[in-house]
Amino acid sequence: MKTAILVDGGYYRKLAKHHAGEKTPEERAKELIQYCKFHLRNRDFNCRR
């Protein structure tokens, strides 16, 4: 199944810098991809029952 993910880049950069520190743009992009894939694999992670 194809899925589109919309990310507020400015907000993500600010939040990620606070939590993970300084990184190069390439490292930050890889981090974001891993973060999105984690949430796609773990669909129940954020579901409240």
PDB file of C-alpha atoms in Angstrom:
ATOM      1  CA  MET A   1       0.000   0.000   0.000  1.00  0.00           C
ATOM      2  CA  LYS A   2       1.353   3.416  -0.925  1.00  0.00           C
ATOM      3  CA  THR A   3       1.351   6.009   1.802  1.00  0.00           C
ATOM      4  CA  ALA A   4       2.115   9.718   1.702  1.00  0.00           C
ATOM      5  CA  ILE A   5       3.576  11.405   4.747  1.00  0.00           C
ATOM      6  CA  LEU A   6       3.465  15.165   5.173  1.00  0.00           C
ATOM      7  CA  VAL A   7       6.112  16.608   7.489  1.00  0.00           C
ATOM      8  CA  ASP A   8       6.324  20.198   8.689  1.00  0.00           C
ATOM      9  CA  GLY A   9      10.035  20.538   7.966  1.00  0.00           C
ATOM     10  CA  GLY A  10      10.678  23.607  10.097  1.00  0.00           C
ATOM     11  CA  TYR A  11       8.985  22.116  13.128  1.00  0.00           C
ATOM     12  CA  TYR A  12      10.733  18.759  12.647  1.00  0.00           C
ATOM     13  CA  ARG A  13      14.164  20.371  12.342  1.00  0.00           C
ATOM     14  CA  LYS A  14      13.608  22.408  15.503  1.00  0.00           C
ATOM     15  CA  LEU A  15      12.303  19.433  17.493  1.00  0.00           C
ATOM     16  CA  ALA A  16      14.957  17.020  16.207  1.00  0.00           C
ATOM     17  CA  LYS A  17      17.770  19.460  16.988  1.00  0.00           C
ATOM     18  CA  HIS A  18      16.485  19.772  20.550  1.00  0.00           C
ATOM     19  CA  HIS A  19      16.210  15.989  21.061  1.00  0.00           C
ATOM     20  CA  ALA A  20      19.097  14.635  18.976  1.00  0.00           C
ATOM     21  CA  GLY A  21      21.508  17.571  18.704  1.00  0.00           C
ATOM     22  CA  GLU A  22      23.313  18.918  15.682  1.00  0.00           C
ATOM     23  CA  LYS A  23      23.507  16.734  12.572  1.00  0.00           C
ATOM     24  CA  THR A  24      24.331  17.261   8.919  1.00  0.00           C
ATOM     25  CA  PRO A  25      21.393  17.635   6.505  1.00  0.00           C
ATOM     26  CA  GLU A  26      22.125  14.154   5.145  1.00  0.00           C
ATOM     27  CA  GLU A  27      22.087  12.611   8.636  1.00  0.00           C
ATOM     28  CA  ARG A  28      18.868  14.471   9.494  1.00  0.00           C
ATOM     29  CA  ALA A  29      17.176  13.234   6.301  1.00  0.00           C
ATOM     30  CA  LYS A  30      18.146   9.621   7.082  1.00  0.00           C
ATOM     31  CA  GLU A  31      16.839  10.083  10.632  1.00  0.00           C
ATOM     32  CA  LEU A  32      13.497  11.356   9.319  1.00  0.00           C
ATOM     33  CA  ILE A  33      13.166   8.427   6.913  1.00  0.00           C
ATOM     34  CA  GLN A  34      13.833   5.961   9.742  1.00  0.00           C
ATOM     35  CA  TYR A  35      11.308   7.775  11.960  1.00  0.00           C
ATOM     36  CA  CYS A  36       8.601   7.560   9.283  1.00  0.00           C
ATOM     37  CA  LYS A  37       9.303   3.889   8.570  1.00  0.00           C
ATOM     38  CA  PHE A  38       9.113   3.117  12.300  1.00  0.00           C
ATOM     39  CA  HIS A  39       5.634   4.598  12.502  1.00  0.00           C
ATOM     40  CA  LEU A  40       4.475   2.788   9.365  1.00  0.00           C
ATOM     41  CA  ARG A  41       5.689  -0.559  10.742  1.00  0.00           C
ATOM     42  CA  ASN A  42       4.256   0.060  14.213  1.00  0.00           C
ATOM     43  CA  ARG A  43       0.733   1.214  13.370  1.00  0.00           C
ATOM     44  CA  ASP A  44      -0.580   0.486  16.857  1.00  0.00           C
ATOM     45  CA  PHE A  45       2.178   2.542  18.460  1.00  0.00           C
ATOM     46  CA  ASN A  46       0.118   5.750  18.595  1.00  0.00           C
ATOM     47  CA  CYS A  47      -3.376   4.243  18.635  1.00  0.00           C
ATOM     48  CA  ARG A  48      -5.369   4.813  21.780  1.00  0.00           C
ATOM     49  CA  ARG A  49      -7.849   2.149  22.664  1.00  0.00           C
TER      50      ARG A  49
END
